[in-house]
């Protein structure tokens, strides 16, 4: 049997498996740069977010973009957040397609340049027309199609883009399927959200309509257009609202038609694999024949160029071309993260021929001819398996392309709960079972009804078959969209997100140990994503909660130990880690997590709308539906850094999520609960921190003082209560948005109160709002949580047990920094280094990281058996904040 081989932290700094980058690009203060360093070869137009210090930028200031070589590039800018004084806190920006920005560039105040080919949006009778200057797209305002036509150089290239799907009434292979039904998108509403001149956005809302007439799966589609672009980006979100016992999705896809005008041998089908791999063939191949058409002819077809006239071919070929079979249908299937297949056939009713296979396809394909066609693809293709690309009728006048984001060749989607819950009918039994599997089960709460998923696509309307290099470059842009970021110094200097971090500093041995551990944690989780295959339609982006040291796997099948669902704030740890480091691997890990948690872990309609689900074997399986998971605290980073509209939708959804406390009481299973004033219970940590984050984000984004007033009122209620944060649970009136003070003297302290964003949100509330009594109450809590029993008794009348002492050291540090208390700062560092076993692990003093090889495991893995996601997240946040607040006392 192979041994478990010990490794050190230093031996595992090889970079992140999700992006392949091990070095942070140079980022110059005062400049913007590309996340991965190099400017993308396919310049499709891009959008990003940028922070500003309070008072630095007013709503009347105009902005321009300057490159390092002195050029001024057209820029479209809009505010996404405001400071309390009305100045702009965050802006979003868009630049045209086809422009070269270089590696470093700046947005400054100044006169903006006009785009050479501005996007133009025209509304007509039942149609919206968008012209990028290169491509014209027609969007009907109702009906069965998202896009009616896509035109280039006055010639229609593609048409009739629509969402399609299949559903059946049985998923068990042993049971007969009696119903298979198709459905297609139906548009209800179209809104122009932006109309140029650099970027235009068209929002389409609707539902899918089945053959039976039933409507389901509400969707939101946004079409993004950039000036001068030959492509359009599509963001598609659907909400699951089927009956999970009898409606099993068999396929979900985006389909469109491509008009074919070229000769069969001048048509091309291409699929991009990985590592620049390209599968490229024609429906009517002319290579490998018994007779050679000629080198020039063969090379033209292989390159995707128009072949010479038939008169220049070998005449022994042209007279026999009609005998060469026409391959009409092509399919690339990626049913898991580690294998795809390509097959083709001449027509329906004939055999499929296996063409090739590979590991991880990019999800990018081309169908068309030498005179034009469509290159198209999907972001995170193999990561979101099972997926598939179909090209049908490539040899006919109209071809059909379908990008399946749930492959019809895969087993049907099954979102039913994974066990029957027998013996857990009462709250007592459910709480008893919690002691063994850590799963909070309750009948009727284990539903996926109301969760969502977002998929991004790109369609490029081309005037010719792209070269092989161009095809691969487009695949890189589509599969992982380019992102512009600011320098870490600029994020920090702006004061956004409470400025609870510092820049990496390895100037002393202890600081270096902490910095090395912070960097290693990100690398470790990147590695775990790939080694344990945390991929799949519903799963990609999340990480697991706890490790099983005996099986050498994460506890994917054990109740509440499986998918993490934002438990103890891994989202915050990763986003703060990126802000201070600028590391692309950290950004991609955090971004994937946000794109998952904002959709899958939150309910967007139904009984639980506005709430998220606690950690479980299935993302929706736990009966703890709580604000601490749906909180805007975890998603606002992504929105402000990227300007992502889907994330903005979710931030809007949760503004008044506190109303859900009336529908679902998170403490309903706890016996002997003390009564609270008002209709609803709001726990001062997890619930209040979440509600405060939702209101704070709404106030930032809109500048609407109703949200400020809500915050100030609630902060005064907590601050003026003699017990403050030690009161534990307040009353809440969801109608008036008021917190109601509970009776005095009932001290209630939970170790969970501060670990779901309360620390970070309180830092911002205190920074932005002058409510002295709230600040005093919070500092009192920060000083006392980790204090001695004697200090607790003297302050609140009794001692209370504490857990997560090291993570709570950042509360002590915050109080020390606010009050200038060096003794308290030293105490914070002592708390951070407890327990001693944990301290030795994070310093790397002994070899606690193992490489485990077969046959102990199925595949080789690197494990840190002592590390859970709770530990990584909270240790990471404590390390980052302690270094920022009290580094001099280390």
PDB file of C-alpha atoms in Angstrom, residues 243-486:
ATOM      1  CA  UNK A 243     -42.492  19.574  -9.738  1.00  0.00           C
ATOM      2  CA  UNK A 244     -39.344  17.689  -8.782  1.00  0.00           C
ATOM      3  CA  UNK A 245     -41.259  14.419  -8.403  1.00  0.00           C
ATOM      4  CA  UNK A 246     -42.581  14.207 -11.964  1.00  0.00           C
ATOM      5  CA  UNK A 247     -40.872  16.806 -14.173  1.00  0.00           C
ATOM      6  CA  UNK A 248     -37.268  15.866 -14.960  1.00  0.00           C
ATOM      7  CA  UNK A 249     -35.345  18.161 -17.281  1.00  0.00           C
ATOM      8  CA  UNK A 250     -33.673  16.202 -20.021  1.00  0.00           C
ATOM      9  CA  UNK A 251     -32.142  19.110 -21.904  1.00  0.00           C
ATOM     10  CA  UNK A 252     -31.702  22.887 -21.748  1.00  0.00           C
ATOM     11  CA  UNK A 253     -30.117  24.818 -24.564  1.00  0.00           C
ATOM     12  CA  UNK A 254     -29.673  27.918 -26.701  1.00  0.00           C
ATOM     13  CA  UNK A 255     -30.480  27.272 -30.372  1.00  0.00           C
ATOM     14  CA  UNK A 256     -30.186  29.380 -33.523  1.00  0.00           C
ATOM     15  CA  UNK A 257     -30.157  28.892 -37.291  1.00  0.00           C
ATOM     16  CA  UNK A 258     -27.235  29.680 -39.593  1.00  0.00           C
ATOM     17  CA  UNK A 259     -27.758  30.446 -43.272  1.00  0.00           C
ATOM     18  CA  UNK A 260     -25.379  28.585 -45.585  1.00  0.00           C
ATOM     19  CA  UNK A 261     -24.377  30.168 -48.908  1.00  0.00           C
ATOM     20  CA  UNK A 262     -21.116  28.415 -49.689  1.00  0.00           C
ATOM     21  CA  UNK A 263     -20.405  25.236 -51.561  1.00  0.00           C
ATOM     22  CA  UNK A 264     -20.335  22.174 -49.343  1.00  0.00           C
ATOM     23  CA  UNK A 265     -16.543  21.910 -49.510  1.00  0.00           C
ATOM     24  CA  UNK A 266     -16.262  25.601 -48.511  1.00  0.00           C
ATOM     25  CA  UNK A 267     -18.260  25.088 -45.316  1.00  0.00           C
ATOM     26  CA  UNK A 268     -16.649  24.450 -41.963  1.00  0.00           C
ATOM     27  CA  UNK A 269     -17.417  23.017 -38.540  1.00  0.00           C
ATOM     28  CA  UNK A 270     -14.960  23.584 -35.735  1.00  0.00           C
ATOM     29  CA  UNK A 271     -14.735  22.599 -32.072  1.00  0.00           C
ATOM     30  CA  UNK A 272     -12.088  23.983 -29.698  1.00  0.00           C
ATOM     31  CA  UNK A 273     -10.654  21.570 -27.151  1.00  0.00           C
ATOM     32  CA  UNK A 274      -8.037  22.521 -24.550  1.00  0.00           C
ATOM     33  CA  UNK A 275      -4.456  23.805 -24.772  1.00  0.00           C
ATOM     34  CA  UNK A 276      -5.224  25.459 -28.137  1.00  0.00           C
ATOM     35  CA  UNK A 277      -6.476  22.167 -29.560  1.00  0.00           C
ATOM     36  CA  UNK A 278      -8.816  22.527 -32.534  1.00  0.00           C
ATOM     37  CA  UNK A 279     -10.969  19.991 -34.369  1.00  0.00           C
ATOM     38  CA  UNK A 280     -11.720  21.441 -37.821  1.00  0.00           C
ATOM     39  CA  UNK A 281     -13.480  19.687 -40.680  1.00  0.00           C
ATOM     40  CA  UNK A 282     -15.808  20.350 -43.582  1.00  0.00           C
ATOM     41  CA  UNK A 283     -19.194  18.749 -44.239  1.00  0.00           C
ATOM     42  CA  UNK A 284     -17.620  17.642 -47.544  1.00  0.00           C
ATOM     43  CA  UNK A 285     -13.989  16.826 -46.957  1.00  0.00           C
ATOM     44  CA  UNK A 286     -11.562  16.821 -49.874  1.00  0.00           C
ATOM     45  CA  UNK A 287      -8.435  15.537 -48.114  1.00  0.00           C
ATOM     46  CA  UNK A 288      -7.424  11.916 -47.927  1.00  0.00           C
ATOM     47  CA  UNK A 289      -9.306  11.025 -51.116  1.00  0.00           C
ATOM     48  CA  UNK A 290      -7.990   8.482 -53.578  1.00  0.00           C
ATOM     49  CA  UNK A 291      -7.586  11.334 -56.043  1.00  0.00           C
ATOM     50  CA  UNK A 292      -5.833  14.547 -54.957  1.00  0.00           C
ATOM     51  CA  UNK A 293      -7.686  17.801 -55.783  1.00  0.00           C
ATOM     52  CA  UNK A 294      -4.397  19.665 -55.521  1.00  0.00           C
ATOM     53  CA  UNK A 295      -2.279  21.075 -52.732  1.00  0.00           C
ATOM     54  CA  UNK A 296      -3.614  24.613 -53.030  1.00  0.00           C
ATOM     55  CA  UNK A 297      -7.186  23.306 -52.830  1.00  0.00           C
ATOM     56  CA  UNK A 298      -6.477  21.136 -49.812  1.00  0.00           C
ATOM     57  CA  UNK A 299      -4.627  23.883 -47.968  1.00  0.00           C
ATOM     58  CA  UNK A 300      -7.462  26.331 -48.596  1.00  0.00           C
ATOM     59  CA  UNK A 301     -10.050  23.990 -47.053  1.00  0.00           C
ATOM     60  CA  UNK A 302      -7.854  23.193 -44.077  1.00  0.00           C
ATOM     61  CA  UNK A 303      -7.279  26.915 -43.449  1.00  0.00           C
ATOM     62  CA  UNK A 304     -10.972  27.756 -43.804  1.00  0.00           C
ATOM     63  CA  UNK A 305     -10.447  29.878 -46.925  1.00  0.00           C
ATOM     64  CA  UNK A 306     -12.531  29.732 -50.077  1.00  0.00           C
ATOM     65  CA  UNK A 307     -11.122  27.088 -52.403  1.00  0.00           C
ATOM     66  CA  UNK A 308     -10.064  27.954 -55.958  1.00  0.00           C
ATOM     67  CA  UNK A 309     -12.644  27.598 -58.778  1.00  0.00           C
ATOM     68  CA  UNK A 310     -13.353  23.985 -59.780  1.00  0.00           C
ATOM     69  CA  UNK A 311     -11.597  24.656 -63.068  1.00  0.00           C
ATOM     70  CA  UNK A 312      -8.342  24.831 -61.131  1.00  0.00           C
ATOM     71  CA  UNK A 313      -8.905  21.503 -59.361  1.00  0.00           C
ATOM     72  CA  UNK A 314      -7.668  18.145 -60.514  1.00  0.00           C
ATOM     73  CA  UNK A 315     -10.394  17.170 -63.039  1.00  0.00           C
ATOM     74  CA  UNK A 316     -10.257  13.561 -61.793  1.00  0.00           C
ATOM     75  CA  UNK A 317     -11.755  14.890 -58.519  1.00  0.00           C
ATOM     76  CA  UNK A 318     -14.362  17.396 -59.720  1.00  0.00           C
ATOM     77  CA  UNK A 319     -16.195  14.827 -61.818  1.00  0.00           C
ATOM     78  CA  UNK A 320     -16.496  12.483 -58.844  1.00  0.00           C
ATOM     79  CA  UNK A 321     -17.248  14.935 -56.010  1.00  0.00           C
ATOM     80  CA  UNK A 322     -20.896  13.888 -55.854  1.00  0.00           C
ATOM     81  CA  UNK A 323     -19.757  10.505 -54.511  1.00  0.00           C
ATOM     82  CA  UNK A 324     -18.077  12.027 -51.457  1.00  0.00           C
ATOM     83  CA  UNK A 325     -20.483  11.770 -48.469  1.00  0.00           C
ATOM     84  CA  UNK A 326     -21.870  14.938 -46.910  1.00  0.00           C
ATOM     85  CA  UNK A 327     -21.588  15.033 -43.125  1.00  0.00           C
ATOM     86  CA  UNK A 328     -24.645  16.912 -41.956  1.00  0.00           C
ATOM     87  CA  UNK A 329     -24.625  16.454 -38.186  1.00  0.00           C
ATOM     88  CA  UNK A 330     -21.888  16.993 -35.592  1.00  0.00           C
ATOM     89  CA  UNK A 331     -21.930  16.704 -31.781  1.00  0.00           C
ATOM     90  CA  UNK A 332     -19.450  17.432 -29.036  1.00  0.00           C
ATOM     91  CA  UNK A 333     -20.541  15.980 -25.680  1.00  0.00           C
ATOM     92  CA  UNK A 334     -18.896  16.800 -22.335  1.00  0.00           C
ATOM     93  CA  UNK A 335     -20.791  14.735 -19.779  1.00  0.00           C
ATOM     94  CA  UNK A 336     -18.215  15.072 -17.002  1.00  0.00           C
ATOM     95  CA  UNK A 337     -15.287  17.322 -16.191  1.00  0.00           C
ATOM     96  CA  UNK A 338     -12.622  15.035 -17.617  1.00  0.00           C
ATOM     97  CA  UNK A 339     -13.762  13.758 -20.980  1.00  0.00           C
ATOM     98  CA  UNK A 340     -15.475  14.887 -24.171  1.00  0.00           C
ATOM     99  CA  UNK A 341     -16.271  13.097 -27.411  1.00  0.00           C
ATOM    100  CA  UNK A 342     -16.873  14.332 -30.947  1.00  0.00           C
ATOM    101  CA  UNK A 343     -19.019  12.374 -33.366  1.00  0.00           C
ATOM    102  CA  UNK A 344     -20.646  12.974 -36.732  1.00  0.00           C
ATOM    103  CA  UNK A 345     -23.137  11.387 -39.107  1.00  0.00           C
ATOM    104  CA  UNK A 346     -24.356  11.909 -42.633  1.00  0.00           C
ATOM    105  CA  UNK A 347     -28.009  12.317 -41.675  1.00  0.00           C
ATOM    106  CA  UNK A 348     -30.720  11.202 -39.278  1.00  0.00           C
ATOM    107  CA  UNK A 349     -31.359   7.484 -39.487  1.00  0.00           C
ATOM    108  CA  UNK A 350     -27.726   6.671 -40.169  1.00  0.00           C
ATOM    109  CA  UNK A 351     -24.932   5.680 -37.816  1.00  0.00           C
ATOM    110  CA  UNK A 352     -22.920   8.123 -35.773  1.00  0.00           C
ATOM    111  CA  UNK A 353     -19.176   7.868 -36.427  1.00  0.00           C
ATOM    112  CA  UNK A 354     -16.760   8.561 -33.574  1.00  0.00           C
ATOM    113  CA  UNK A 355     -14.473  11.367 -34.700  1.00  0.00           C
ATOM    114  CA  UNK A 356     -12.254  12.157 -31.731  1.00  0.00           C
ATOM    115  CA  UNK A 357     -12.175  12.766 -28.022  1.00  0.00           C
ATOM    116  CA  UNK A 358     -10.324  14.814 -25.460  1.00  0.00           C
ATOM    117  CA  UNK A 359     -10.346  15.918 -21.856  1.00  0.00           C
ATOM    118  CA  UNK A 360     -11.826  19.390 -21.397  1.00  0.00           C
ATOM    119  CA  UNK A 361     -13.447  21.196 -24.294  1.00  0.00           C
ATOM    120  CA  UNK A 362     -13.638  24.978 -24.238  1.00  0.00           C
ATOM    121  CA  UNK A 363     -17.264  24.931 -25.370  1.00  0.00           C
ATOM    122  CA  UNK A 364     -16.520  27.036 -28.460  1.00  0.00           C
ATOM    123  CA  UNK A 365     -17.547  26.041 -31.982  1.00  0.00           C
ATOM    124  CA  UNK A 366     -17.972  27.487 -35.464  1.00  0.00           C
ATOM    125  CA  UNK A 367     -20.499  26.692 -38.146  1.00  0.00           C
ATOM    126  CA  UNK A 368     -20.632  28.450 -41.479  1.00  0.00           C
ATOM    127  CA  UNK A 369     -18.569  28.881 -44.581  1.00  0.00           C
ATOM    128  CA  UNK A 370     -15.886  30.906 -46.273  1.00  0.00           C
ATOM    129  CA  UNK A 371     -18.373  33.757 -46.761  1.00  0.00           C
ATOM    130  CA  UNK A 372     -19.491  33.865 -43.151  1.00  0.00           C
ATOM    131  CA  UNK A 373     -20.982  32.052 -40.204  1.00  0.00           C
ATOM    132  CA  UNK A 374     -21.240  32.064 -36.433  1.00  0.00           C
ATOM    133  CA  UNK A 375     -18.540  31.310 -33.885  1.00  0.00           C
ATOM    134  CA  UNK A 376     -20.231  30.642 -30.575  1.00  0.00           C
ATOM    135  CA  UNK A 377     -19.457  29.323 -27.138  1.00  0.00           C
ATOM    136  CA  UNK A 378     -20.225  29.104 -23.442  1.00  0.00           C
ATOM    137  CA  UNK A 379     -18.322  30.290 -20.408  1.00  0.00           C
ATOM    138  CA  UNK A 380     -17.162  27.625 -17.916  1.00  0.00           C
ATOM    139  CA  UNK A 381     -18.256  24.908 -20.330  1.00  0.00           C
ATOM    140  CA  UNK A 382     -16.687  21.747 -18.948  1.00  0.00           C
ATOM    141  CA  UNK A 383     -16.890  23.064 -15.390  1.00  0.00           C
ATOM    142  CA  UNK A 384     -20.706  23.211 -15.695  1.00  0.00           C
ATOM    143  CA  UNK A 385     -21.147  19.745 -17.186  1.00  0.00           C
ATOM    144  CA  UNK A 386     -23.140  17.905 -18.516  1.00  0.00           C
ATOM    145  CA  UNK A 387     -22.965  20.075 -21.632  1.00  0.00           C
ATOM    146  CA  UNK A 388     -23.060  19.564 -25.358  1.00  0.00           C
ATOM    147  CA  UNK A 389     -22.742  21.367 -28.696  1.00  0.00           C
ATOM    148  CA  UNK A 390     -24.822  20.226 -31.665  1.00  0.00           C
ATOM    149  CA  UNK A 391     -24.551  21.261 -35.299  1.00  0.00           C
ATOM    150  CA  UNK A 392     -27.314  19.915 -37.492  1.00  0.00           C
ATOM    151  CA  UNK A 393     -27.881  20.139 -41.266  1.00  0.00           C
ATOM    152  CA  UNK A 394     -24.437  21.568 -41.984  1.00  0.00           C
ATOM    153  CA  UNK A 395     -24.836  20.420 -45.580  1.00  0.00           C
ATOM    154  CA  UNK A 396     -28.180  22.130 -46.158  1.00  0.00           C
ATOM    155  CA  UNK A 397     -29.280  25.692 -46.825  1.00  0.00           C
ATOM    156  CA  UNK A 398     -30.082  26.347 -43.172  1.00  0.00           C
ATOM    157  CA  UNK A 399     -28.015  24.779 -40.418  1.00  0.00           C
ATOM    158  CA  UNK A 400     -29.038  24.564 -36.785  1.00  0.00           C
ATOM    159  CA  UNK A 401     -26.680  25.075 -33.841  1.00  0.00           C
ATOM    160  CA  UNK A 402     -27.568  24.226 -30.245  1.00  0.00           C
ATOM    161  CA  UNK A 403     -25.421  24.935 -27.218  1.00  0.00           C
ATOM    162  CA  UNK A 404     -26.822  22.653 -24.534  1.00  0.00           C
ATOM    163  CA  UNK A 405     -26.119  23.783 -20.973  1.00  0.00           C
ATOM    164  CA  UNK A 406     -27.795  20.571 -19.835  1.00  0.00           C
ATOM    165  CA  UNK A 407     -26.941  17.838 -22.312  1.00  0.00           C
ATOM    166  CA  UNK A 408     -29.797  15.635 -23.570  1.00  0.00           C
ATOM    167  CA  UNK A 409     -27.282  12.769 -23.707  1.00  0.00           C
ATOM    168  CA  UNK A 410     -26.825  12.952 -19.915  1.00  0.00           C
ATOM    169  CA  UNK A 411     -29.225  11.436 -17.384  1.00  0.00           C
ATOM    170  CA  UNK A 412     -32.170  13.773 -16.752  1.00  0.00           C
ATOM    171  CA  UNK A 413     -31.745  16.432 -14.085  1.00  0.00           C
ATOM    172  CA  UNK A 414     -32.822  15.103 -10.690  1.00  0.00           C
ATOM    173  CA  UNK A 415     -33.153  17.631  -7.857  1.00  0.00           C
ATOM    174  CA  UNK A 416     -35.156  15.442  -5.461  1.00  0.00           C
ATOM    175  CA  UNK A 417     -33.893  15.244  -1.885  1.00  0.00           C
ATOM    176  CA  UNK A 418     -31.295  12.546  -1.452  1.00  0.00           C
ATOM    177  CA  UNK A 419     -32.939  10.605   1.412  1.00  0.00           C
ATOM    178  CA  UNK A 420     -36.464  10.029   2.731  1.00  0.00           C
ATOM    179  CA  UNK A 421     -36.095  11.601   6.181  1.00  0.00           C
ATOM    180  CA  UNK A 422     -37.850   8.690   7.856  1.00  0.00           C
ATOM    181  CA  UNK A 423     -37.793   8.886  11.617  1.00  0.00           C
ATOM    182  CA  UNK A 424     -37.301  12.668  11.592  1.00  0.00           C
ATOM    183  CA  UNK A 425     -40.912  13.808  11.625  1.00  0.00           C
ATOM    184  CA  UNK A 426     -40.737  15.882  14.829  1.00  0.00           C
ATOM    185  CA  UNK A 427     -38.417  18.730  15.769  1.00  0.00           C
ATOM    186  CA  UNK A 428     -37.015  16.610  18.589  1.00  0.00           C
ATOM    187  CA  UNK A 429     -36.091  13.816  16.187  1.00  0.00           C
ATOM    188  CA  UNK A 430     -34.601  16.275  13.695  1.00  0.00           C
ATOM    189  CA  UNK A 431     -32.434  17.876  16.369  1.00  0.00           C
ATOM    190  CA  UNK A 432     -31.406  14.426  17.552  1.00  0.00           C
ATOM    191  CA  UNK A 433     -30.332  13.434  14.035  1.00  0.00           C
ATOM    192  CA  UNK A 434     -28.378  16.683  13.807  1.00  0.00           C
ATOM    193  CA  UNK A 435     -26.053  15.291  16.472  1.00  0.00           C
ATOM    194  CA  UNK A 436     -24.836  12.507  14.191  1.00  0.00           C
ATOM    195  CA  UNK A 437     -24.969  13.792  10.588  1.00  0.00           C
ATOM    196  CA  UNK A 438     -24.875  17.548  11.274  1.00  0.00           C
ATOM    197  CA  UNK A 439     -27.897  17.821   8.968  1.00  0.00           C
ATOM    198  CA  UNK A 440     -30.860  20.009   9.887  1.00  0.00           C
ATOM    199  CA  UNK A 441     -33.633  18.139   8.076  1.00  0.00           C
ATOM    200  CA  UNK A 442     -37.318  19.066   7.952  1.00  0.00           C
ATOM    201  CA  UNK A 443     -39.991  17.743   5.562  1.00  0.00           C
ATOM    202  CA  UNK A 444     -40.971  20.234   2.894  1.00  0.00           C
ATOM    203  CA  UNK A 445     -37.812  22.305   3.327  1.00  0.00           C
ATOM    204  CA  UNK A 446     -35.635  20.106   1.109  1.00  0.00           C
ATOM    205  CA  UNK A 447     -36.781  21.652  -2.165  1.00  0.00           C
ATOM    206  CA  UNK A 448     -34.973  23.190  -5.119  1.00  0.00           C
ATOM    207  CA  UNK A 449     -38.109  25.167  -6.027  1.00  0.00           C
ATOM    208  CA  UNK A 450     -36.920  28.745  -6.449  1.00  0.00           C
ATOM    209  CA  UNK A 451     -33.164  28.252  -6.941  1.00  0.00           C
ATOM    210  CA  UNK A 452     -31.529  29.555 -10.110  1.00  0.00           C
ATOM    211  CA  UNK A 453     -28.594  29.102 -12.455  1.00  0.00           C
ATOM    212  CA  UNK A 454     -26.876  31.519 -14.836  1.00  0.00           C
ATOM    213  CA  UNK A 455     -25.048  30.629 -18.027  1.00  0.00           C
ATOM    214  CA  UNK A 456     -23.116  33.037 -20.261  1.00  0.00           C
ATOM    215  CA  UNK A 457     -22.763  32.682 -24.036  1.00  0.00           C
ATOM    216  CA  UNK A 458     -21.085  34.594 -26.848  1.00  0.00           C
ATOM    217  CA  UNK A 459     -22.194  34.671 -30.503  1.00  0.00           C
ATOM    218  CA  UNK A 460     -19.729  36.066 -33.069  1.00  0.00           C
ATOM    219  CA  UNK A 461     -21.274  36.970 -36.414  1.00  0.00           C
ATOM    220  CA  UNK A 462     -18.392  36.632 -38.856  1.00  0.00           C
ATOM    221  CA  UNK A 463     -17.885  37.479 -42.519  1.00  0.00           C
ATOM    222  CA  UNK A 464     -15.548  34.543 -43.088  1.00  0.00           C
ATOM    223  CA  UNK A 465     -14.403  31.369 -41.408  1.00  0.00           C
ATOM    224  CA  UNK A 466     -11.900  32.497 -38.760  1.00  0.00           C
ATOM    225  CA  UNK A 467      -8.330  31.260 -38.949  1.00  0.00           C
ATOM    226  CA  UNK A 468      -7.271  28.575 -36.570  1.00  0.00           C
ATOM    227  CA  UNK A 469      -5.428  31.085 -34.399  1.00  0.00           C
ATOM    228  CA  UNK A 470      -8.402  33.464 -34.360  1.00  0.00           C
ATOM    229  CA  UNK A 471     -10.691  30.609 -33.376  1.00  0.00           C
ATOM    230  CA  UNK A 472      -8.486  29.637 -30.462  1.00  0.00           C
ATOM    231  CA  UNK A 473      -8.128  33.262 -29.344  1.00  0.00           C
ATOM    232  CA  UNK A 474     -11.899  33.651 -29.309  1.00  0.00           C
ATOM    233  CA  UNK A 475     -12.189  30.467 -27.274  1.00  0.00           C
ATOM    234  CA  UNK A 476      -9.887  31.910 -24.629  1.00  0.00           C
ATOM    235  CA  UNK A 477     -12.012  35.042 -24.373  1.00  0.00           C
ATOM    236  CA  UNK A 478     -15.328  33.167 -24.271  1.00  0.00           C
ATOM    237  CA  UNK A 479     -14.397  30.406 -21.856  1.00  0.00           C
ATOM    238  CA  UNK A 480     -12.868  32.863 -19.349  1.00  0.00           C
ATOM    239  CA  UNK A 481     -13.935  36.437 -19.988  1.00  0.00           C
ATOM    240  CA  UNK A 482     -11.214  39.078 -19.725  1.00  0.00           C
ATOM    241  CA  UNK A 483     -11.396  41.236 -16.605  1.00  0.00           C
ATOM    242  CA  UNK A 484      -9.904  44.644 -15.838  1.00  0.00           C
ATOM    243  CA  UNK A 485      -8.831  45.366 -12.235  1.00  0.00           C
ATOM    244  CA  UNK A 486      -7.256  48.176 -10.247  1.00  0.00           C
TER     245      UNK A 486
END
